[in-house]
């Protein structure tokens, strides 16, 4: 589903270590020439670590992102909605798999990444620490959260690291139905009864600002943007992408005849952009630091799933060991 | 939580008959059969394929990118292998 300005969550990057200046310069020249970097190519350690952090956080976000929506699968209002929601949640799982594989090409193992997630050491997108209280939240997530995700992810399709770029192409293709099904849910509710309209408005009220924050800190405070842009891991700044999302989404809300929960929102004729009121960054920081409404619940759900699946993993490994001789003979 | 990962497999999909299998990504599986089933779930949720190959990543022997220059050097000065190398007058047809 999505990555938020994940580049903003790590340590500052260091200059090329002594002895690597020439190799680093050659590497940068390849990037500048729009060449793609592939797993076995030489790359600066900081480039490798930046990508491992970003791709694994992105993968974790897909996996944790299954939880808020999975919460509504058993209560979807129709068989059609249920089939769609299952397909969407399954896609998010698949996206996590593509991304974990891409990260593994950089030298981190799957079990290391799983451990980082379950121990709480790894970050994932702050948005998934909000609860899904009503069915309308499923619509709002598809429309806003997946919408913001697409805005973030499309530029990553041109990322300099080949495996990440290829995974993103696949993900973006699959993502567009996610946003459309969400908008369709919102549209149905918005055209429904008074209670349904109120439910849609309430979901928009709760998901608007967290979605806006998905783009990460303001450019003024985003310390990795410059380096990530030089390496062509990132193509646009957080604020550029955020503005693009706002400009596209506000008219969609108007079509739904729903109100964006921002009294200061206005159209700026001079710049031809919508201008929003101030973002409450203290909320963003609190959620990132583990104090969102559902942080503990999400990690505990992943831990429980991992524990509950242990016997399956063991059984599969035992079965594979037992049949390993035969399998080789078949080929 | 010091579990060992299942072996890594590379996945190749034939999108339809008549086309070659193409590398699409990788996944972990306990054995080859599970790798095929996982590949179906991970890489063909929208009918992207009619055939799947999986091969253990450890069994792939790859050329070394650091030696690409010397490995591919022999073909570099043989432009005469391309039809555009030959100058043929415009009035000569079907050549």
Short mmCIF file of C-alpha atoms in Angstrom, two decimals:
data_model
loop_
_atom_site.label_atom_id
_atom_site.label_comp_id
_atom_site.label_asym_id
_atom_site.label_seq_id
_atom_site.Cartn_x
_atom_site.Cartn_y
_atom_site.Cartn_z
CA UNK A 1 0.00 0.00 0.00
CA UNK A 2 2.49 2.48 0.76
CA UNK A 3 5.56 4.16 1.99
CA UNK A 4 5.66 7.50 3.68
CA UNK A 5 8.70 9.64 3.45
CA UNK A 6 10.57 6.80 4.99
CA UNK A 7 13.86 8.39 4.11
CA UNK A 8 13.23 10.86 6.89
CA UNK A 9 13.41 8.33 9.66
CA UNK A 10 17.02 7.28 9.80
CA UNK A 11 20.39 8.66 10.69
CA UNK A 12 22.18 11.26 8.69
CA UNK A 13 24.22 9.86 5.87
CA UNK A 14 27.95 10.12 5.84
CA UNK A 15 30.31 11.15 3.07
CA UNK A 16 32.13 8.44 1.10
CA UNK A 17 34.69 6.66 3.31
CA UNK A 18 38.35 7.28 2.47
CA UNK A 19 39.55 5.07 -0.35
CA UNK A 20 36.11 4.91 -1.92
CA UNK A 21 35.97 8.41 -3.31
CA UNK A 22 36.76 7.30 -6.88
CA UNK A 23 34.31 4.41 -6.80
CA UNK A 24 31.65 6.66 -5.31
CA UNK A 25 32.17 9.24 -8.02
CA UNK A 26 31.91 6.56 -10.72
CA UNK A 27 28.76 5.29 -9.07
CA UNK A 28 27.24 8.76 -8.99
CA UNK A 29 28.13 9.18 -12.68
CA UNK A 30 26.19 6.02 -13.50
CA UNK A 31 23.20 7.33 -11.54
CA UNK A 32 23.45 10.70 -13.27
CA UNK A 33 23.42 8.89 -16.63
CA UNK A 34 20.14 7.23 -15.53
CA UNK A 35 21.69 3.79 -15.41
CA UNK A 36 20.01 1.31 -13.09
CA UNK A 37 21.90 -0.34 -10.25
CA UNK A 38 21.53 -4.10 -9.97
CA UNK A 39 22.12 -6.33 -6.93
CA UNK A 40 25.67 -7.47 -7.65
CA UNK A 41 26.95 -4.08 -8.80
CA UNK A 42 29.26 -2.15 -6.53
CA UNK A 43 27.39 0.46 -4.53
CA UNK A 44 28.30 2.77 -1.64
CA UNK A 45 27.47 1.24 1.72
CA UNK A 46 25.29 4.24 2.59
CA UNK A 47 23.25 3.71 -0.61
CA UNK A 48 22.79 0.05 0.32
CA UNK A 49 21.77 0.87 3.90
CA UNK A 50 19.39 3.62 2.82
CA UNK A 51 17.65 1.23 0.45
CA UNK A 52 17.52 -1.62 2.96
CA UNK A 53 15.90 0.72 5.46
CA UNK A 54 13.45 2.21 3.00
CA UNK A 55 12.44 -1.01 1.21
CA UNK A 56 12.07 -3.02 4.41
CA UNK A 57 10.00 -0.27 6.03
CA UNK A 58 7.91 -0.18 2.91
CA UNK A 59 7.44 -3.97 3.09
CA UNK A 60 6.51 -3.81 6.78
CA UNK A 61 3.94 -1.13 5.93
CA UNK A 62 2.29 -3.44 3.42
CA UNK A 63 2.14 -6.27 5.94
CA UNK A 64 0.88 -4.18 8.87
CA UNK A 65 -1.45 -2.42 6.41
CA UNK A 66 -3.39 -5.66 6.05
CA UNK A 67 -4.61 -5.36 9.64
CA UNK A 68 -6.85 -2.26 9.68
CA UNK A 69 -8.74 -3.40 6.57
CA UNK A 70 -8.68 -7.08 7.47
CA UNK A 71 -10.69 -5.97 10.51
CA UNK A 72 -13.74 -5.48 8.21
CA UNK A 73 -13.58 -8.58 6.03
CA UNK A 74 -16.08 -10.53 8.13
CA UNK A 75 -18.41 -7.54 8.34
CA UNK A 76 -18.33 -6.29 4.75
CA UNK A 77 -21.87 -5.23 3.82
CA UNK A 78 -22.23 -7.49 0.77
CA UNK A 79 -20.60 -10.49 -0.87
CA UNK A 80 -19.24 -8.21 -3.60
CA UNK A 81 -17.63 -5.87 -1.10
CA UNK A 82 -16.23 -8.82 0.81
CA UNK A 83 -14.67 -10.42 -2.28
CA UNK A 84 -13.14 -7.06 -3.25
CA UNK A 85 -11.78 -6.42 0.23
CA UNK A 86 -10.23 -9.89 0.45
CA UNK A 87 -8.58 -9.34 -2.93
CA UNK A 88 -7.25 -5.98 -1.81
CA UNK A 89 -5.85 -7.28 1.47
CA UNK A 90 -4.29 -10.20 -0.38
CA UNK A 91 -2.65 -7.72 -2.76
CA UNK A 92 -1.14 -5.87 0.20
CA UNK A 93 0.35 -9.15 1.40
CA UNK A 94 1.70 -9.75 -2.10
CA UNK A 95 3.21 -6.26 -2.17
CA UNK A 96 4.97 -7.01 1.08
CA UNK A 97 6.40 -10.17 -0.52
CA UNK A 98 7.69 -8.31 -3.60
CA UNK A 99 9.34 -5.73 -1.38
CA UNK A 100 10.92 -8.15 1.08
CA UNK A 101 12.43 -9.97 -1.92
CA UNK A 102 13.76 -6.71 -3.31
CA UNK A 103 15.33 -5.84 0.05
CA UNK A 104 16.92 -9.29 0.29
CA UNK A 105 18.89 -8.63 -2.90
CA UNK A 106 20.80 -6.05 -0.83
CA UNK A 107 22.04 -8.61 1.68
CA UNK A 108 19.53 -8.57 4.53
CA UNK A 109 17.67 -11.83 5.21
CA UNK A 110 13.92 -12.26 5.45
CA UNK A 111 14.15 -13.51 9.02
CA UNK A 112 16.20 -10.45 10.03
CA UNK A 113 13.51 -8.18 8.65
CA UNK A 114 10.70 -10.11 10.30
CA UNK A 115 12.60 -9.92 13.56
CA UNK A 116 13.06 -6.16 13.21
CA UNK A 117 9.33 -5.75 12.70
CA UNK A 118 8.28 -7.99 15.56
CA UNK A 119 10.79 -6.56 18.01
CA UNK A 120 9.52 -3.07 17.29
CA UNK A 121 12.93 -1.97 15.98
CA UNK A 122 11.62 -1.34 12.46
CA UNK A 123 9.33 1.50 11.46
CA UNK A 124 6.32 1.21 9.22
CA UNK A 125 3.90 3.78 7.92
CA UNK A 126 2.28 5.78 10.73
CA UNK A 127 -1.13 5.62 9.04
CA UNK A 128 -1.72 2.01 10.03
CA UNK A 129 -1.72 2.88 13.70
CA UNK A 130 -5.17 4.39 13.36
CA UNK A 131 -8.24 2.24 14.00
CA UNK A 132 -10.94 1.33 11.46
CA UNK A 133 -14.07 2.11 13.44
CA UNK A 134 -16.74 1.87 10.74
CA UNK A 135 -17.22 0.41 7.26
CA UNK A 136 -16.73 3.89 5.82
CA UNK A 137 -13.13 3.73 7.04
CA UNK A 138 -12.50 1.00 4.47
CA UNK A 139 -13.70 3.42 1.82
CA UNK A 140 -11.63 6.29 3.20
CA UNK A 141 -8.50 4.15 3.36
CA UNK A 142 -8.85 3.06 -0.25
CA UNK A 143 -9.59 6.55 -1.46
CA UNK A 144 -7.16 8.58 0.67
CA UNK A 145 -4.49 6.26 2.00
CA UNK A 146 -4.06 4.31 -1.22
CA UNK A 147 -4.38 7.57 -3.13
CA UNK A 148 -1.52 9.06 -1.14
CA UNK A 149 0.41 5.82 -1.52
CA UNK A 150 0.08 5.90 -5.30
CA UNK A 151 1.25 9.50 -5.35
CA UNK A 152 4.31 8.46 -3.34
CA UNK A 153 4.98 5.25 -5.21
CA UNK A 154 4.71 6.20 -8.87
CA UNK A 155 8.00 8.13 -8.81
CA UNK A 156 9.70 5.14 -7.14
CA UNK A 157 8.98 3.13 -10.32
CA UNK A 158 11.92 5.11 -11.74
CA UNK A 159 14.13 4.56 -8.70
CA UNK A 160 17.80 3.90 -9.49
CA UNK A 161 17.78 0.48 -7.82
CA UNK A 162 16.44 -2.04 -10.34
CA UNK A 163 14.74 -4.60 -8.07
CA UNK A 164 12.93 -1.87 -6.09
CA UNK A 165 11.84 -0.09 -9.27
CA UNK A 166 10.53 -3.34 -10.78
CA UNK A 167 8.61 -4.22 -7.62
CA UNK A 168 7.07 -0.76 -7.64
CA UNK A 169 5.91 -1.08 -11.24
CA UNK A 170 4.05 -4.25 -10.31
CA UNK A 171 2.65 -2.68 -7.14
CA UNK A 172 1.46 0.51 -8.84
CA UNK A 173 -0.38 -1.52 -11.49
CA UNK A 174 -2.26 -3.38 -8.78
CA UNK A 175 -2.82 -0.36 -6.60
CA UNK A 176 -5.15 1.54 -8.87
CA UNK A 177 -8.10 -0.74 -8.21
CA UNK A 178 -7.53 -0.22 -4.50
CA UNK A 179 -8.13 3.48 -4.76
CA UNK A 180 -11.09 3.14 -7.08
CA UNK A 181 -12.88 0.60 -4.89
CA UNK A 182 -12.39 2.95 -1.93
CA UNK A 183 -13.83 5.91 -3.78
CA UNK A 184 -16.74 3.75 -4.91
CA UNK A 185 -17.51 2.89 -1.28
CA UNK A 186 -17.40 6.59 -0.35
CA UNK A 187 -19.61 7.49 -3.30
CA UNK A 188 -22.19 4.86 -2.38
CA UNK A 189 -22.30 6.08 1.21
CA UNK A 190 -22.34 9.74 0.17
CA UNK A 191 -25.37 9.10 -2.01
CA UNK A 192 -27.07 6.99 0.64
CA UNK A 193 -29.15 7.76 3.69
CA UNK A 194 -28.41 10.58 6.10
CA UNK A 195 -26.75 8.11 8.46
CA UNK A 196 -24.56 6.76 5.67
CA UNK A 197 -23.52 10.26 4.63
CA UNK A 198 -22.65 11.04 8.23
CA UNK A 199 -20.58 7.88 8.40
CA UNK A 200 -18.67 8.85 5.26
CA UNK A 201 -18.07 12.37 6.61
CA UNK A 202 -16.87 11.00 9.92
CA UNK A 203 -14.39 8.72 8.15
CA UNK A 204 -13.09 11.64 6.09
CA UNK A 205 -12.76 13.71 9.26
CA UNK A 206 -10.58 11.07 10.87
CA UNK A 207 -8.48 10.01 7.85
CA UNK A 208 -7.80 13.34 6.13
CA UNK A 209 -4.99 14.65 8.31
CA UNK A 210 -3.24 11.30 8.84
CA UNK A 211 -3.28 10.87 5.04
CA UNK A 212 -1.75 14.32 4.56
CA UNK A 213 0.96 13.36 7.06
CA UNK A 214 1.75 10.19 5.10
CA UNK A 215 3.99 12.29 2.87
CA UNK A 216 6.32 12.77 5.80
CA UNK A 217 7.80 15.88 7.41
CA UNK A 218 7.86 19.19 5.63
CA UNK A 219 10.83 19.69 3.31
CA UNK A 220 12.31 22.10 5.79
CA UNK A 221 12.66 19.26 8.32
CA UNK A 222 13.36 16.34 5.99
CA UNK A 223 17.02 15.66 6.31
CA UNK A 224 17.56 12.88 3.79
CA UNK A 225 15.75 14.25 0.82
CA UNK A 226 18.80 15.80 -0.84
CA UNK A 227 20.96 12.68 -0.71
CA UNK A 228 18.10 10.40 -1.73
CA UNK A 229 17.41 12.67 -4.66
CA UNK A 230 21.05 12.65 -5.77
CA UNK A 231 20.89 8.86 -5.74
CA UNK A 232 17.56 8.94 -7.56
CA UNK A 233 15.91 6.87 -4.89
CA UNK A 234 13.53 9.75 -4.44
CA UNK A 235 12.37 12.02 -7.25
CA UNK A 236 10.12 14.59 -5.61
CA UNK A 237 10.15 16.22 -2.20
CA UNK A 238 7.57 15.43 0.48
CA UNK A 239 5.87 18.79 0.11
CA UNK A 240 5.67 18.54 -3.69
CA UNK A 241 3.95 15.17 -3.48
CA UNK A 242 1.68 16.34 -0.66
CA UNK A 243 0.57 19.36 -2.69
CA UNK A 244 -0.13 17.19 -5.72
CA UNK A 245 -2.28 14.89 -3.57
CA UNK A 246 -4.23 17.80 -2.10
CA UNK A 247 -4.87 19.34 -5.51
CA UNK A 248 -6.23 16.06 -6.84
CA UNK A 249 -8.21 15.03 -3.78
CA UNK A 250 -10.05 18.21 -2.82
CA UNK A 251 -12.18 18.21 -6.01
CA UNK A 252 -12.97 14.53 -5.41
CA UNK A 253 -14.28 15.40 -1.94
CA UNK A 254 -16.31 18.20 -3.48
CA UNK A 255 -17.81 15.71 -5.93
CA UNK A 256 -18.81 13.55 -2.97
CA UNK A 257 -20.27 16.67 -1.34
CA UNK A 258 -18.22 15.90 1.74
CA UNK A 259 -16.33 18.54 3.73
CA UNK A 260 -12.57 18.39 4.18
CA UNK A 261 -11.96 18.93 7.91
CA UNK A 262 -9.82 22.03 7.44
CA UNK A 263 -11.48 25.42 7.94
CA UNK A 264 -8.45 27.14 6.42
CA UNK A 265 -8.53 25.16 3.17
CA UNK A 266 -8.78 27.56 0.21
CA UNK A 267 -8.09 27.79 -3.48
CA UNK A 268 -5.16 30.05 -4.26
CA UNK A 269 -5.79 31.67 -7.61
CA UNK A 270 -2.24 33.02 -7.89
CA UNK A 271 -0.49 29.65 -7.62
CA UNK A 272 -3.39 27.54 -8.89
CA UNK A 273 -3.11 25.29 -5.84
CA UNK A 274 -5.29 24.46 -2.86
CA UNK A 275 -3.75 25.74 0.35
CA UNK A 276 -4.29 23.82 3.59
CA UNK A 277 -4.10 24.94 7.20
CA UNK A 278 -1.18 24.03 9.47
CA UNK A 279 -0.40 20.34 10.01
CA UNK A 280 -0.27 19.10 13.60
CA UNK A 281 3.19 17.53 13.49
CA UNK A 282 3.10 16.68 17.19
CA UNK A 283 0.48 14.04 16.36
CA UNK A 284 2.68 12.63 13.59
CA UNK A 285 5.68 12.43 15.93
CA UNK A 286 3.63 10.80 18.66
CA UNK A 287 2.38 8.09 16.31
CA UNK A 288 5.89 7.50 14.91
CA UNK A 289 7.23 7.14 18.42
CA UNK A 290 4.79 4.39 19.20
CA UNK A 291 1.98 6.34 20.82
CA UNK A 292 -0.67 6.24 18.13
CA UNK A 293 -4.06 4.70 18.88
CA UNK A 294 -3.11 1.19 17.67
CA UNK A 295 0.70 0.85 17.66
CA UNK A 296 0.82 -1.85 20.33
CA UNK A 297 -2.18 -3.69 18.96
CA UNK A 298 -0.67 -3.86 15.47
CA UNK A 299 2.66 -5.28 16.59
CA UNK A 300 0.97 -7.72 18.93
CA UNK A 301 -1.22 -8.93 16.05
CA UNK A 302 1.91 -9.58 13.95
CA UNK A 303 3.62 -11.37 16.82
CA UNK A 304 0.57 -13.54 17.44
CA UNK A 305 0.36 -14.43 13.74
CA UNK A 306 4.04 -15.31 13.70
CA UNK A 307 3.70 -17.49 16.80
CA UNK A 308 0.55 -19.17 15.51
CA UNK A 309 2.27 -19.97 12.22
CA UNK A 310 5.35 -21.53 13.79
CA UNK A 311 4.06 -25.10 13.61
CA UNK A 312 3.18 -24.64 9.92
CA UNK A 313 6.69 -23.48 9.12
CA UNK A 314 8.16 -26.37 11.07
CA UNK A 315 5.89 -28.92 9.40
CA UNK A 316 6.68 -27.60 5.93
CA UNK A 317 10.40 -27.72 6.64
CA UNK A 318 10.13 -31.28 7.98
CA UNK A 319 8.11 -32.34 4.94
CA UNK A 320 10.65 -30.77 2.60
CA UNK A 321 13.53 -32.49 4.38
CA UNK A 322 11.77 -35.85 4.15
CA UNK A 323 11.13 -35.52 0.44
CA UNK A 324 14.31 -33.73 -0.55
CA UNK A 325 15.85 -36.88 -2.06
CA UNK A 326 12.82 -37.65 -4.19
CA UNK A 327 12.40 -34.12 -5.41
CA UNK A 328 15.91 -34.10 -6.83
CA UNK A 329 15.25 -37.35 -8.72
CA UNK A 330 12.07 -36.03 -10.36
CA UNK A 331 13.60 -33.15 -12.24
CA UNK B 1 13.37 -15.93 16.86
CA UNK B 2 16.47 -17.22 15.19
CA UNK B 3 14.63 -19.18 12.54
CA UNK B 4 16.37 -20.11 9.33
CA UNK B 5 14.71 -18.89 6.17
CA UNK B 6 13.29 -21.37 3.71
CA UNK B 7 15.41 -21.57 0.54
CA UNK B 8 15.07 -18.74 -1.95
CA UNK B 9 13.63 -19.49 -5.39
CA UNK B 10 13.68 -17.35 -8.53
CA UNK B 11 10.36 -17.27 -10.35
CA UNK B 12 9.89 -17.21 -14.13
CA UNK B 13 6.47 -16.79 -15.74
CA UNK B 14 5.31 -17.46 -19.29
CA UNK B 15 2.59 -14.85 -19.74
CA UNK B 16 0.98 -16.69 -22.66
CA UNK B 17 1.78 -19.49 -25.06
CA UNK B 18 4.28 -18.43 -27.67
CA UNK B 19 6.23 -16.18 -25.32
CA UNK B 20 9.31 -17.07 -23.30
CA UNK B 21 9.38 -17.42 -19.54
CA UNK B 22 10.49 -14.18 -17.96
CA UNK B 23 12.01 -13.54 -14.55
CA UNK B 24 9.47 -11.83 -12.30
CA UNK B 25 11.00 -12.00 -8.83
CA UNK B 26 11.79 -14.39 -6.05
CA UNK B 27 10.24 -15.99 -3.00
CA UNK B 28 10.96 -18.37 -0.16
CA UNK B 29 9.51 -21.86 -0.03
CA UNK B 30 10.23 -25.06 1.84
CA UNK B 31 10.39 -27.08 -1.38
CA UNK B 32 9.86 -26.81 -5.12
CA UNK B 33 6.18 -27.64 -5.06
CA UNK B 34 5.47 -24.99 -2.45
CA UNK B 35 7.53 -22.57 -4.53
CA UNK B 36 5.25 -23.13 -7.52
CA UNK B 37 2.15 -22.66 -5.39
CA UNK B 38 3.50 -19.54 -3.74
CA UNK B 39 4.56 -18.20 -7.13
CA UNK B 40 0.98 -18.63 -8.31
CA UNK B 41 -0.33 -16.66 -5.33
CA UNK B 42 2.34 -13.98 -5.33
CA UNK B 43 2.91 -13.41 -9.05
CA UNK B 44 -0.24 -14.49 -10.94
CA UNK B 45 -3.19 -13.07 -8.99
CA UNK B 46 -4.44 -11.43 -12.19
CA UNK B 47 -3.87 -14.25 -14.66
CA UNK B 48 -0.39 -13.02 -15.52
CA UNK B 49 0.77 -16.45 -16.57
CA UNK B 50 0.05 -19.82 -18.13
CA UNK B 51 3.24 -21.49 -16.92
CA UNK B 52 5.61 -21.10 -13.99
CA UNK B 53 9.25 -22.09 -13.60
CA UNK B 54 10.97 -21.93 -10.23
CA UNK B 55 14.65 -22.53 -9.65
CA UNK B 56 16.63 -22.37 -6.46
CA UNK B 57 18.50 -19.07 -6.42
CA UNK B 58 21.57 -20.89 -5.13
CA UNK B 59 21.65 -22.94 -8.35
CA UNK B 60 21.96 -19.92 -10.62
CA UNK B 61 25.44 -19.21 -11.90
CA UNK B 62 25.77 -15.58 -12.86
CA UNK B 63 28.42 -13.55 -14.62
CA UNK B 64 30.25 -11.02 -12.51
CA UNK B 65 29.20 -7.42 -13.19
CA UNK B 66 32.71 -6.28 -12.26
CA UNK B 67 34.04 -8.34 -15.18
CA UNK B 68 31.36 -7.35 -17.66
CA UNK B 69 33.77 -5.24 -19.71
CA UNK B 70 36.15 -8.08 -20.44
CA UNK B 71 33.42 -10.70 -20.71
CA UNK B 72 31.56 -8.81 -23.41
CA UNK B 73 34.62 -7.26 -25.02
CA UNK B 74 34.84 -9.73 -27.96
CA UNK B 75 31.62 -8.42 -29.55
CA UNK B 76 32.47 -4.78 -29.15
CA UNK B 77 34.46 -4.29 -32.38
CA UNK B 78 32.30 -6.43 -34.65
CA UNK B 79 29.84 -3.93 -36.05
CA UNK B 80 29.89 -5.90 -39.31
CA UNK B 81 27.49 -8.32 -37.61
CA UNK B 82 24.75 -5.73 -38.10
CA UNK B 83 23.03 -5.20 -41.47
CA UNK B 84 23.45 -1.42 -41.22
CA UNK B 85 27.22 -1.88 -41.58
CA UNK B 86 26.85 -2.49 -45.33
CA UNK B 87 26.36 0.34 -47.82
CA UNK B 88 23.89 -0.69 -50.51
CA UNK B 89 22.69 1.79 -53.17
CA UNK B 90 19.10 2.96 -52.71
CA UNK B 91 17.98 1.65 -56.10
CA UNK B 92 18.79 -1.92 -55.12
CA UNK B 93 15.61 -3.37 -53.63
CA UNK B 94 14.75 -6.26 -51.39
CA UNK B 95 18.16 -6.60 -49.80
#
